Each structure stands twice: as C-alpha cells, then as structure tokens.
CSV table of C-alpha atoms and ligand atoms in Angstrom, one decimal:
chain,number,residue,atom,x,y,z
E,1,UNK,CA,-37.8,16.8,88.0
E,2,UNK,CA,-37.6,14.9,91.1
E,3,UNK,CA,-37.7,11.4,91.2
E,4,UNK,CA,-38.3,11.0,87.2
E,5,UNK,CA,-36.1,12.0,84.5
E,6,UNK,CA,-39.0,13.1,82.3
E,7,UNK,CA,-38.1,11.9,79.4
E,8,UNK,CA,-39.7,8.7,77.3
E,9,UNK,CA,-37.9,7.4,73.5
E,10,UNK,CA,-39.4,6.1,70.9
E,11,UNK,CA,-37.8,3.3,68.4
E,12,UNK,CA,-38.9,2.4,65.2
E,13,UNK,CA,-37.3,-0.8,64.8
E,14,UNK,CA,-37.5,-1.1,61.4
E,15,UNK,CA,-36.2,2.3,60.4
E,16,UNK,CA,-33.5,2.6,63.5
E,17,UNK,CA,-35.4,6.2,64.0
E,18,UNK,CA,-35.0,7.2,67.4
E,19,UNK,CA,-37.0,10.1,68.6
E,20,UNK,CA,-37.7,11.9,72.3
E,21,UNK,CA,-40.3,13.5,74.2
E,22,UNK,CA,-40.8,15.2,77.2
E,23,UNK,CA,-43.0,14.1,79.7
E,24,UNK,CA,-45.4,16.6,81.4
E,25,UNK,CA,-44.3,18.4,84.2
E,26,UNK,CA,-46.5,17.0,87.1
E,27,UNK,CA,-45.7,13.6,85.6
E,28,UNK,CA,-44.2,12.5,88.8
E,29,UNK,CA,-46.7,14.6,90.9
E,30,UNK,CA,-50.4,14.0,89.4
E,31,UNK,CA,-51.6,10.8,91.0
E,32,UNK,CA,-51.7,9.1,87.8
E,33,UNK,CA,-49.8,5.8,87.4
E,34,UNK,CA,-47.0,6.1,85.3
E,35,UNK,CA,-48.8,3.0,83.5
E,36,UNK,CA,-51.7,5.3,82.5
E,37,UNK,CA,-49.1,7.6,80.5
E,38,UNK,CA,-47.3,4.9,79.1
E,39,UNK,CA,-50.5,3.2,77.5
E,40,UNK,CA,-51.7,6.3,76.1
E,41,UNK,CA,-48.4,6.5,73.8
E,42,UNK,CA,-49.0,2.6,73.1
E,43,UNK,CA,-51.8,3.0,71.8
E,44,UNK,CA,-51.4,5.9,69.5
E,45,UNK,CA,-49.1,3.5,68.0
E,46,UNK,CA,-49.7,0.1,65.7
E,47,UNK,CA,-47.7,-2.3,67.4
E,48,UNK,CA,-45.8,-1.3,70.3
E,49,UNK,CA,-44.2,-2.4,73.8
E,50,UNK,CA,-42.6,-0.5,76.3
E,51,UNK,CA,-40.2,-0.8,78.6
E,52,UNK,CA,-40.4,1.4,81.7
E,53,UNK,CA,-39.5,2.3,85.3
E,54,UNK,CA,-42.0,3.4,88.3
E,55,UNK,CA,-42.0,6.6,89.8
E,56,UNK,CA,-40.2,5.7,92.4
E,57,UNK,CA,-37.6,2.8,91.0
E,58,UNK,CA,-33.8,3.8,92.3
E,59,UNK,CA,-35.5,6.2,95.5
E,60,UNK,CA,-34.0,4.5,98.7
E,61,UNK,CA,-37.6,3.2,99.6
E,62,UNK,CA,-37.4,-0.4,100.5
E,63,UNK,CA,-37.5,-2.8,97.1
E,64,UNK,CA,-37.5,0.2,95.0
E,65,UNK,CA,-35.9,-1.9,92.5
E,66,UNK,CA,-38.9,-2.7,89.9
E,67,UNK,CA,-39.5,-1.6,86.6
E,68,UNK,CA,-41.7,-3.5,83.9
E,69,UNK,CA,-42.4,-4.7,80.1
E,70,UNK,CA,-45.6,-2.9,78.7
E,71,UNK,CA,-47.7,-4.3,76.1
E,72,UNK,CA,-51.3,-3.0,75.2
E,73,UNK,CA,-54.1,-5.9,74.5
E,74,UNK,CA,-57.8,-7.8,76.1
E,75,UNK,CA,-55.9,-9.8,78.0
E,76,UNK,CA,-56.4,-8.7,82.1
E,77,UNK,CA,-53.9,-5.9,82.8
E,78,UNK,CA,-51.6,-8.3,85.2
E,79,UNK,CA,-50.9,-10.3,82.2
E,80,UNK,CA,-49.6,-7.0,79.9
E,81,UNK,CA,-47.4,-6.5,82.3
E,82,UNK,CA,-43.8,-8.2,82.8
E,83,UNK,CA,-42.0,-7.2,86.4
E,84,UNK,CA,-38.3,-6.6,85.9
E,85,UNK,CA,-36.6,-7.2,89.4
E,86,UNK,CA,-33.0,-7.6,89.9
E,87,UNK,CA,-30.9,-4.1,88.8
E,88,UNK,CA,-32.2,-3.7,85.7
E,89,UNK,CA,-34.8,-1.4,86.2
E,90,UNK,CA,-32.7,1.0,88.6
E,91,UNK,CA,-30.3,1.1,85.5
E,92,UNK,CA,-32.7,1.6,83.1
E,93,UNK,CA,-34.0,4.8,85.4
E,94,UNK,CA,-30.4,6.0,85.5
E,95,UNK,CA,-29.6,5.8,81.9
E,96,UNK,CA,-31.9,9.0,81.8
E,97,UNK,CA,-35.3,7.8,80.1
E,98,UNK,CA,-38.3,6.8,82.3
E,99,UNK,CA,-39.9,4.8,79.4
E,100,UNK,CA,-38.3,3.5,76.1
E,101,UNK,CA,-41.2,2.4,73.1
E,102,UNK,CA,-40.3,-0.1,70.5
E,103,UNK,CA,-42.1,-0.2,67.7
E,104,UNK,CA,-42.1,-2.2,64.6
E,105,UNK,CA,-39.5,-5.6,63.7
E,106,UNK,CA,-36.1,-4.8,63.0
E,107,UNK,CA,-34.6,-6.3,59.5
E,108,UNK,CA,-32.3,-8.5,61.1
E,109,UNK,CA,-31.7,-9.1,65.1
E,110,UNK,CA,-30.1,-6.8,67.2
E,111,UNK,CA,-29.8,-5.4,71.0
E,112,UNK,CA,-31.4,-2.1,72.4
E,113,UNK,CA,-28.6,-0.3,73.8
E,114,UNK,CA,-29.4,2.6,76.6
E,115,UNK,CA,-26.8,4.6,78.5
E,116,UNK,CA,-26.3,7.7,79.6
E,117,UNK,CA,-29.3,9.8,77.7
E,118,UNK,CA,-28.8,7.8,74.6
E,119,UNK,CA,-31.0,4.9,73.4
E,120,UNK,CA,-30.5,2.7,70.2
E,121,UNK,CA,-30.9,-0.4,68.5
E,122,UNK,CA,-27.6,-2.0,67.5
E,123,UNK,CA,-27.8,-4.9,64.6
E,124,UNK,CA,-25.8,-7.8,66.3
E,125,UNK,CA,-26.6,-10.7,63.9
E,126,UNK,CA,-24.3,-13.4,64.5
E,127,UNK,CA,-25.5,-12.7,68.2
E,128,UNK,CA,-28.6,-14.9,67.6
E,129,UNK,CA,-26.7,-18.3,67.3
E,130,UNK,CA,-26.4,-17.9,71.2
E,131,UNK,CA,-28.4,-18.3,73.9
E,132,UNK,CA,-29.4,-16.2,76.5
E,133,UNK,CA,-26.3,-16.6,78.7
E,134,UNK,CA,-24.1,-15.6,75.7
E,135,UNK,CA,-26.1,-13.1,74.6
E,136,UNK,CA,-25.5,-11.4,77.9
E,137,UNK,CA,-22.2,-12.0,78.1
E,138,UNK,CA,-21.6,-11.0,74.3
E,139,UNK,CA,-23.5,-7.2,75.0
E,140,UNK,CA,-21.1,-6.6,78.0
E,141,UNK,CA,-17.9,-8.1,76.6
E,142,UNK,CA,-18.9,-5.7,73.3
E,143,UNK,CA,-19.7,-2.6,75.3
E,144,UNK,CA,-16.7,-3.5,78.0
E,145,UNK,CA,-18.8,-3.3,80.7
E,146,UNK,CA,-20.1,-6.1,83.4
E,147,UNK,CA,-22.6,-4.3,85.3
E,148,UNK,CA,-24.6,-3.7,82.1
E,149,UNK,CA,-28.2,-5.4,83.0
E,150,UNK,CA,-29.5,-7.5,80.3
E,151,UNK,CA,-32.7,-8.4,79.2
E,152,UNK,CA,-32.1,-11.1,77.3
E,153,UNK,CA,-34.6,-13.9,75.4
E,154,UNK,CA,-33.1,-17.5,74.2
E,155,UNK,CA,-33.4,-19.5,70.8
E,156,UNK,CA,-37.0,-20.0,72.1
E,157,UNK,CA,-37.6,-16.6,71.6
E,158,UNK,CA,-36.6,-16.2,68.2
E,159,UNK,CA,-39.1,-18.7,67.3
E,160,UNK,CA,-41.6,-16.4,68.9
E,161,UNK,CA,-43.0,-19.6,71.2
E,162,UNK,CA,-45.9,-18.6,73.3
E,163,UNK,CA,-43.8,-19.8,76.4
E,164,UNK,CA,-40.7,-18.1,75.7
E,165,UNK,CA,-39.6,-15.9,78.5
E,166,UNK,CA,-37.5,-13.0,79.3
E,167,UNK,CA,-34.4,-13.9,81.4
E,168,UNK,CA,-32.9,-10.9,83.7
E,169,UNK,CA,-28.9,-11.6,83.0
E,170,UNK,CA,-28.8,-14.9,83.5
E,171,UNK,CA,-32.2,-15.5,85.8
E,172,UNK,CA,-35.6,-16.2,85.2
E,173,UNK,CA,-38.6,-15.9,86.9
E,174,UNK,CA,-40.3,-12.5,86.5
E,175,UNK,CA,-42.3,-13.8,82.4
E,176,UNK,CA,-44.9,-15.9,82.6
E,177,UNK,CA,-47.0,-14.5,79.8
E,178,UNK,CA,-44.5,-14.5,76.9
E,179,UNK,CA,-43.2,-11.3,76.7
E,180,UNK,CA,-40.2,-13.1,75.4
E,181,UNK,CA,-41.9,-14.1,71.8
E,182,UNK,CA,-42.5,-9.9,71.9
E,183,UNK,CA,-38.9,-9.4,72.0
E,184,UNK,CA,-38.7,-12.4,68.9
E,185,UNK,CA,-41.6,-11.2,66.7
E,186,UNK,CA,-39.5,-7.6,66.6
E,187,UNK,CA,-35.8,-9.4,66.1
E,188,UNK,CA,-34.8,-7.9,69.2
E,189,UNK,CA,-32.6,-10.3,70.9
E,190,UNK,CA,-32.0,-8.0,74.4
E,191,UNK,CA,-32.3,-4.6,75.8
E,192,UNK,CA,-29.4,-3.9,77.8
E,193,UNK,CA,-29.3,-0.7,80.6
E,194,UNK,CA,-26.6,1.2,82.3
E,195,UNK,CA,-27.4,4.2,84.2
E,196,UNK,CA,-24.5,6.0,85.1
E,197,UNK,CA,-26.9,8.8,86.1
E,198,UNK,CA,-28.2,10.6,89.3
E,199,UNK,CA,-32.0,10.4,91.0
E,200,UNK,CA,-33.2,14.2,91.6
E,201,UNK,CA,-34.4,14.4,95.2
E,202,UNK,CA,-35.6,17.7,96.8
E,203,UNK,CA,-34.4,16.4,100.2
E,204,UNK,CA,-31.9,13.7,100.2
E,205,UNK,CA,-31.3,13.7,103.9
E,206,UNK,CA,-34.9,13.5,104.6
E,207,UNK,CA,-35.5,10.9,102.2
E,208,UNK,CA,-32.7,8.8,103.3
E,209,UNK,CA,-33.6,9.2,107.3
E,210,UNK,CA,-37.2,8.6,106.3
E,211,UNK,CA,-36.9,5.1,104.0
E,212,UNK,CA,-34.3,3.5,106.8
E,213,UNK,CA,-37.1,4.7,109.3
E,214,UNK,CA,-39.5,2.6,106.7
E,215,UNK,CA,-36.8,-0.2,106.4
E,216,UNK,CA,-36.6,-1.3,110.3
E,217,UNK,CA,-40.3,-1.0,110.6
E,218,UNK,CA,-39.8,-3.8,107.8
E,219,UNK,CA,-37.6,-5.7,109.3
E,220,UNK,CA,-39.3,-5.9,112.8
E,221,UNK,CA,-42.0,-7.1,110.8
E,222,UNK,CA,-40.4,-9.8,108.6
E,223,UNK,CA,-38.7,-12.3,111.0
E,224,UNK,CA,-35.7,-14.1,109.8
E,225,UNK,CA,-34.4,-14.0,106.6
E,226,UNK,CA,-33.5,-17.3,104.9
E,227,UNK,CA,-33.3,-16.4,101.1
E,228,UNK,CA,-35.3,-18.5,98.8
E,229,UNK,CA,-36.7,-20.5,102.0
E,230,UNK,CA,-38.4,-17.6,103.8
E,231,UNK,CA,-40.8,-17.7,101.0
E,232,UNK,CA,-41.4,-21.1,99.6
E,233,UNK,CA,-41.7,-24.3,101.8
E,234,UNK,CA,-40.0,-26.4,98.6
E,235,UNK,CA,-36.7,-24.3,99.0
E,236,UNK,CA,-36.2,-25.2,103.4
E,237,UNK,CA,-35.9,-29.0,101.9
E,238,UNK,CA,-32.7,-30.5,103.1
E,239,UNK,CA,-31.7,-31.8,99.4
E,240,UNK,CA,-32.1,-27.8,98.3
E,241,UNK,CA,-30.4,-26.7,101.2
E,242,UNK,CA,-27.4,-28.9,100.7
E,243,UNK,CA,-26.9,-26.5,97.3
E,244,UNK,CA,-27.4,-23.1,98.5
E,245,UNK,CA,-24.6,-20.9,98.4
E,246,UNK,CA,-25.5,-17.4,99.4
E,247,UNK,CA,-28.2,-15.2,99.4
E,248,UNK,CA,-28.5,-12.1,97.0
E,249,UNK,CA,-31.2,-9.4,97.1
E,250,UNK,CA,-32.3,-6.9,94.1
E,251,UNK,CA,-31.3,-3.3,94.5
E,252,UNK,CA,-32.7,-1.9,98.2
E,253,UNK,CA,-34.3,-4.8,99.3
E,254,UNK,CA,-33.3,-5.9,103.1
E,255,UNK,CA,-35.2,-9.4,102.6
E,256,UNK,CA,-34.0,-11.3,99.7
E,257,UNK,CA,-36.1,-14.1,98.2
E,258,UNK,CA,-33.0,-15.0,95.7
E,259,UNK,CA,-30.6,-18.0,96.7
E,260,UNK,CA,-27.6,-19.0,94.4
E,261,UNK,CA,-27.4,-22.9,94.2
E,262,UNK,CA,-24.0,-25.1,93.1
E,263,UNK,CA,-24.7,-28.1,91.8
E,264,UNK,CA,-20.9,-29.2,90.7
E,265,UNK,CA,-19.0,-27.4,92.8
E,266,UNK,CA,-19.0,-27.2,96.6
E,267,UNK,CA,-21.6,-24.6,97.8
E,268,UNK,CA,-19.9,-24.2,101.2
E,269,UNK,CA,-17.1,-22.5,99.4
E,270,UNK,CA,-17.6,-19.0,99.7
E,271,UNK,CA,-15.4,-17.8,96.9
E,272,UNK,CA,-17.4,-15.8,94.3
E,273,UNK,CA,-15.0,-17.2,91.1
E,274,UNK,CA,-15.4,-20.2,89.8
E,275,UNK,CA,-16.0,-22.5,87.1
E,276,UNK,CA,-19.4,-23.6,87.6
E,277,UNK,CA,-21.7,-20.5,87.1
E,278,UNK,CA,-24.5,-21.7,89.6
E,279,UNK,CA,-27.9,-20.8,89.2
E,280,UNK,CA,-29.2,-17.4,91.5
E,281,UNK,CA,-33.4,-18.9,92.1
E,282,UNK,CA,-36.3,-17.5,93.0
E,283,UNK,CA,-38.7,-18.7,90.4
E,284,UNK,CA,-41.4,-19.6,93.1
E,285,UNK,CA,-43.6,-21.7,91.0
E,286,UNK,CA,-40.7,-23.5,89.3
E,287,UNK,CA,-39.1,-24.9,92.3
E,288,UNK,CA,-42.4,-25.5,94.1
E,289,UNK,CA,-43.6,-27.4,90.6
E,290,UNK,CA,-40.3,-29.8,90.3
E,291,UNK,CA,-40.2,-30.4,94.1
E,292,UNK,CA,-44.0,-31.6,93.8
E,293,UNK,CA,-42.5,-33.9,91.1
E,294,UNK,CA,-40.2,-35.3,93.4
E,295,UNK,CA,-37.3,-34.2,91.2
E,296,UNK,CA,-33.9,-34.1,92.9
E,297,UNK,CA,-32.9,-30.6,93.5
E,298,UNK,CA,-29.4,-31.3,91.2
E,299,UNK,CA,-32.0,-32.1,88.7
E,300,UNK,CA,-34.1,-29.2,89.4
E,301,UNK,CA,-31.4,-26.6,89.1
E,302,UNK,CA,-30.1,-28.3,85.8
E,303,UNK,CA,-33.2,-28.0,84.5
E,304,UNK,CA,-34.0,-24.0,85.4
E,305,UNK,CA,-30.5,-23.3,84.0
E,306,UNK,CA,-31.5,-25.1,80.7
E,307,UNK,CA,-34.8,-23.3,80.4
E,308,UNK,CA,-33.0,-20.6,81.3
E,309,UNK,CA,-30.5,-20.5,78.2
E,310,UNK,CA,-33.0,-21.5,76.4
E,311,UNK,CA,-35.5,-18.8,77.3
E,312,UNK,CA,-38.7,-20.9,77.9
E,313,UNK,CA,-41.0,-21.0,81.0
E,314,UNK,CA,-39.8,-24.0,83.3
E,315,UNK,CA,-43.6,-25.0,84.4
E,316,UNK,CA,-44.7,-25.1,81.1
E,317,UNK,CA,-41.8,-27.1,79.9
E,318,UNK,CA,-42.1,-29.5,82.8
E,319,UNK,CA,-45.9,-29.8,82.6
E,320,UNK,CA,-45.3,-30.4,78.4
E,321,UNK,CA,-43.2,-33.2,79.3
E,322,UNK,CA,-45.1,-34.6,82.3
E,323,UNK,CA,-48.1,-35.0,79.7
E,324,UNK,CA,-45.8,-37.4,77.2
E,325,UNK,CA,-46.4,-40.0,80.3
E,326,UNK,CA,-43.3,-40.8,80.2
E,327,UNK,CA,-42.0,-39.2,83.5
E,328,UNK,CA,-40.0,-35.8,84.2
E,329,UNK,CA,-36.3,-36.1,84.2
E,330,UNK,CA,-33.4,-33.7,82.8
E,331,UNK,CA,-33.0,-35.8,79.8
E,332,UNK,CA,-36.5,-35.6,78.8
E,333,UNK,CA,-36.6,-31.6,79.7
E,334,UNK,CA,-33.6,-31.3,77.5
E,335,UNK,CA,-35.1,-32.9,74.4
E,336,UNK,CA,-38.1,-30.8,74.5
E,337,UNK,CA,-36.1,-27.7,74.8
E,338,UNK,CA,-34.0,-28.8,71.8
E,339,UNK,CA,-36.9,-29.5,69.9
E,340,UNK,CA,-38.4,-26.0,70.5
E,341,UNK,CA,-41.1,-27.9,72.0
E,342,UNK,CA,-44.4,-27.6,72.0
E,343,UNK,CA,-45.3,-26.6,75.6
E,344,UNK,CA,-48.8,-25.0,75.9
E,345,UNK,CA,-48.8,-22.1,78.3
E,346,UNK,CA,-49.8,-22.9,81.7
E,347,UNK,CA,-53.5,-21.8,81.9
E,348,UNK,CA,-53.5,-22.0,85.7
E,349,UNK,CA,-52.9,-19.0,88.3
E,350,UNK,CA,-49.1,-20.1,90.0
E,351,UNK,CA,-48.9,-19.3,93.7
E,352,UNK,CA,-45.6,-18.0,94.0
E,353,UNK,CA,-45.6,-15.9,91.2
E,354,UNK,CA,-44.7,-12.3,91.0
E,355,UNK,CA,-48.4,-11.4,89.8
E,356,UNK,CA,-50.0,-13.3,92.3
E,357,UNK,CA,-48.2,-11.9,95.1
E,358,UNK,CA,-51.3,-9.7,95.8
E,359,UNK,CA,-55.0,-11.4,96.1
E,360,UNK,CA,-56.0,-8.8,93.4
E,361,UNK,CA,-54.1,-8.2,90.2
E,362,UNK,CA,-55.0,-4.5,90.4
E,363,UNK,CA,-52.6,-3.7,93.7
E,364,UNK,CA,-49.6,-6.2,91.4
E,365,UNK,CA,-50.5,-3.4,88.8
E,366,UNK,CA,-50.0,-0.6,91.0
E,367,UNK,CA,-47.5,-1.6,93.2
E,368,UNK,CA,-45.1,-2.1,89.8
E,369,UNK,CA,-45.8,1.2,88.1
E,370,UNK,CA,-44.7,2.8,91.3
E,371,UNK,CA,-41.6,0.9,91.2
E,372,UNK,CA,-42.1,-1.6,93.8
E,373,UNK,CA,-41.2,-4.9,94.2
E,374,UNK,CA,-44.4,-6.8,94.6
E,375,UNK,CA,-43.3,-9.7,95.8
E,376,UNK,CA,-41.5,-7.7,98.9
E,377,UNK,CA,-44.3,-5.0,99.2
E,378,UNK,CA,-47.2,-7.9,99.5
E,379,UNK,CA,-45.1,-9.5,102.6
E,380,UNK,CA,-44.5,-5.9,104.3
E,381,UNK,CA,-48.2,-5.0,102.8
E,382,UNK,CA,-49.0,-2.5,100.8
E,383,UNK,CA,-49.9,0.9,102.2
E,384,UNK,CA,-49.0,4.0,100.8
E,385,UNK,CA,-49.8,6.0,103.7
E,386,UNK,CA,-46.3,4.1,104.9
E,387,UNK,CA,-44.9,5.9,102.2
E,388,UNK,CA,-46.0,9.4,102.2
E,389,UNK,CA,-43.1,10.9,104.2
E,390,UNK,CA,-40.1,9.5,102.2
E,391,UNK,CA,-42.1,10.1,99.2
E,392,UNK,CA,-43.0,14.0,100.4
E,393,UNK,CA,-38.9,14.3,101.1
E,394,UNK,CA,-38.1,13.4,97.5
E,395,UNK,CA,-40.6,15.5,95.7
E,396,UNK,CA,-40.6,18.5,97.6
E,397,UNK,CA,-44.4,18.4,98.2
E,398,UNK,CA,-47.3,16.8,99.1
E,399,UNK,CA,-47.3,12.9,98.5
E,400,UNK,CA,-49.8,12.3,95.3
E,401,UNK,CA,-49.6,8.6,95.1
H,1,SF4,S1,-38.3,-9.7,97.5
H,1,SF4,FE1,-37.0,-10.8,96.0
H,1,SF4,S2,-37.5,-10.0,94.0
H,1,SF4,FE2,-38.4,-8.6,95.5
H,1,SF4,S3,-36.8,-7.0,95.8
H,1,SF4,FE3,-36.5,-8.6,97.4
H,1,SF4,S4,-34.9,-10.0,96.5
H,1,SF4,FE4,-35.9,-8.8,94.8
C-alpha cells in the first residue's frame, strides 16, 4: 500500500497479548484522516491510547517528520492529541505499523518495544529508578542500538502528575496536556521505535522531483534560518546566543526551530563528543516564559534539562514556583521537582506551542494526522493544493487529502 503500511497492533498491557489488523485498503486513499480510523478502534475499547503516524510521515514532503499520541475524551480534540517531532515518528512508520493501541496497566513497568513488524511490551522493572535520560539510554544500551527513538516519561510520570510530560530522547516540548501521566497510569515507562523498513511509493522519482520542487518554494519563502531564533524573539538574546552550539532539524525539515545550547562547556567548539550533554531547545513557551522572568539563560537551560529528566512541564513548574513568592531560581525549580511538586497545569493557551501554531486547533489536528509538522507547515502555510502533486506521485492516483 503506498505510503502506509496498513497495519495497526493492539496491546493489552496487562495480559502482554499482542494482536494485528489490517487496515482497509483505501486507508491511505479515502479522504479520511487517519485520526478518524484510529478513534474508532479507541473507542471500541475501555481505556486506550494510541500511538500513530500520518499518512504521509517519512514521504520526502517538507517536515514530513510528525506522528502523534492519541487519547479519546471531552476535552477539545487539540488537547487529545500529543505531536511527536524529532525522528520518532519516521521510525515508528518504518518499523512497519501505522498505529500501535495500548490498552490496560501493565503489572509492573516496562518499555513498548517496536521494530521491524514486531511490537511488544518488555517488563524492565529496575528501569523505573531512572529518569528519563537513563531510561533512554538504558532501552538503547539493552537493545544495542543508538538511533532507537525513545519516548520516554520521568519519575514525574510514574506518579501520574497532571503535568508530567512526554520527553522525545532527551527533549521536551511537544506535551502540554499530560500525556505523560498516560504513559504512568499504564506502568509504561517508554515506547521506543526503530524502523529499519521501506516507504512504498508508486513513483519515487516523481515524488522526489516534486517535494524538492515544494522545498525551494519553501525556502524562497522563509528567509534566513537562525535555529531557535527565527522563531522566538527570547532565543536572538545575546545571553542565549552566547550558548548556542548548532542547529538541528527533525527528519525532512530545511528550517529548523531546534538549537543545542552548552552551558559548561564551550559552545564555539564544534566537536559533537563531549562530557556535557547540552540541551537541543525548542520548547517555545518555556524559553519565552523564563526569559520574561528575567532568568539567566545558564539558568534557563539547567532548568529545562531538570524538568526534562524529570518529565514535568517547565511552565507549569516555573509558574508553581513563581506563586510560593519567593522568586524563580534553579534552586527553587529543583526542590519542586524533587518534591514531585504540586504544579497545577497551565490553564492558559502558550503562544509558541506546537498546538497553537495554527489560529484554529482543527488545521493543528489535521495538519498532524497527515504527518506534518505544524509548527513548520503554519510558517510555509498550510495548503494542500501545494501538495497534491508529490502526494499524486506517491500514491499512484488522484490526491484525496
Ligand atoms: S519546524 Fe522544528 S519541530 Fe518542525 S520539523 Fe522543523 S525542526 Fe522539527
């Protein structure tokens, strides 16, 4: 099937049953969101998330990189959905399933494992005394691999806090609505991807002549690139600046909106090894939230690392400890985190973030179930007439979307 692998699985955390289904046929062809499919297995089920690619996630369409976390509820859609930017949803497409289902809580905490046409939940224990950082590194020392993408939730998480958040790898930035203490409430401590498979394409030429055609339009029509700075005043600051080491963009994006910052050692180093791990930002609200506080930006970084490891929401952790009165500084930041808290969600739309990259939530919703980056597909704006030819080249037919 073009584009999709037609495929979806289905856990049952607490048993460990894993079963498959196909998807329909015209699944990539119908017009329908690939949302619209994956709720209507959600909710033949009692309590469910998903975790899913977009139609077109790994196509060489521009910041075709996006997949999602599903869950079903009231709430407005934009807030049942989770982006995943980064790799992870490319890898999750290649692994061979376009969807994954979890359902249930596992007995004790473990990892979702898919690769390569096989999915599974593997009990990993002694893996919860870590935090996110070595939780990631613990799933790709154990399955000897370093390009595994991790989703991966911190001690904050396993407590199933409201502002717990899902970190991709390392980074954070993509949950704002606790899809973390989803992951924690099931005793699932990370889903890790690694697709070592191939995207079908009816024409690979003409897809590939058609998306570079798309890609310089792009560019002619985003001016200079500058990383995290192109997109947020709060990152062009000199004090930021000072940090910034290089500039990394998510799979097929020509515009990145990630910077990697050094705060110990020099940034003007180029080497990529190193002791100090860095910290790769583009949590938007974040940095525009602790440079409002007049936090330094050594401070700043310190402090999205921590929340980071920790797997909470840095704006609700800073606004939790602006409210004690007794001012925002890493020590106090730290503290909280240690003490699991509390920090009320935010209960405020964040310019900046991924689901307000779009005036309406619905285009946000529409522009991730296709696979699309929103935050790159609101700059370039979002028409899918732009689309139609790169997307006709790949399926073999007339573009549905
Ligand atoms: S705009 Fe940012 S988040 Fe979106 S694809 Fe590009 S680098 Fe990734």
């Amino acid at each position: 099937m073009p584009l999709v692998n037609g495929r979806y699985a289905v856990i049952d955390l607490a048993s460990g049953d894993v079963s498959e289904d196909d998807l329909p046929e015209d699944y990539a062809l119908s017009g329908a969101t690939v949302l619209d499919r994956v709720d209507e297995v959600l909710r033949g089920r009692k309590d469910a998330i998903a975790i899913g690619s977009g139609v077109l996630t790994a196509s060489l369409i521009p910041a075709a990189c996006a997949g999602f976390v599903r869950r079903l509820g009231v709430s407005p859609s934009a807030d049942r959905i989770c982006p995943l930017t980064g790799n992870t949803g490319v890898e999750m497409k290649l692994s061979g399933f376009d969807f994954i289902v979890l359902e249930n809580a596992a007995e004790e905490p473990g990892y979702l494992w898919v690769r390569d046409g096989i999915a599974e939940f593997v009990p990993s224990p002694d893996m919860s005394g870590r935090d996110s950082w070595g939780r990631t590194d613990a799933i790709r020392s154990e399955q000897g691999d370093r390009r595994i993408q991790v989703i991966s939730t911190g001690p904050w998480a396993d407590e199933a806090l409201p502002t717990s958040q899902l970190v991709m790898n390392y980074w954070g930035g993509e949950d704002r609505n606790g899809f973390a203490a989803e992951f924690g409430k099931r005793n699932l401590l990370a889903a890790a991807f690694r697709g070592m498979g191939e995207l079908e394409l009816d024409d690979p030429e003409g897809h590939f002549d058609s998306s570079n055609e798309l890609q310089k339009v792009h560019i002619s029509l985003l001016g200079r690139s500058d990383g995290l700075a192109a997109f947020s005043e709060a990152a062009s600051g000199e004090d930021l600046v000072g940090l910034r080491h290089r500039d990394v963009a998510c799979f097929g994006c020509p515009f990145p909106c990630r910077t990697f910052y050094k705060t110990a050692e020099d940034p003007k180093t180029m080497k990529l090894e190193g002791t100090e791990p860095g910290y790769l930002a583009y949590d938007i609200p974040a940095v525009e939230r602790m440079t409002a506080l007049g936090l330094s930006s050594r401070d700043l970084i310190s402090i999205m690392v921590k929340c980071a490891r920790n797997g909470a929401e840095p704006v609700s952790v800073v606004d939790s400890v602006e409210s004690h009165g007794s001012g925002v500084d890493l020590a106090a930041v730290e503290s909280l985190l240690e003490s699991r808290g509390p920090a009320p969600p935010v209960g405020r739309t964040l310019p900046g973030a991924f689901s307000t990259s779009f005036a309406d939530p619905e285009s946000f919703v529409h522009c991730l179930s296709l696979g699309l980056c929103p935050r790159y597909w609101a700059r370039v704006g979002f028409d899918l007439g732009s689309l139609s030819v790169a997307v006709e080249r790949a399926l073999g037919t007339e573009c549905p979307l």
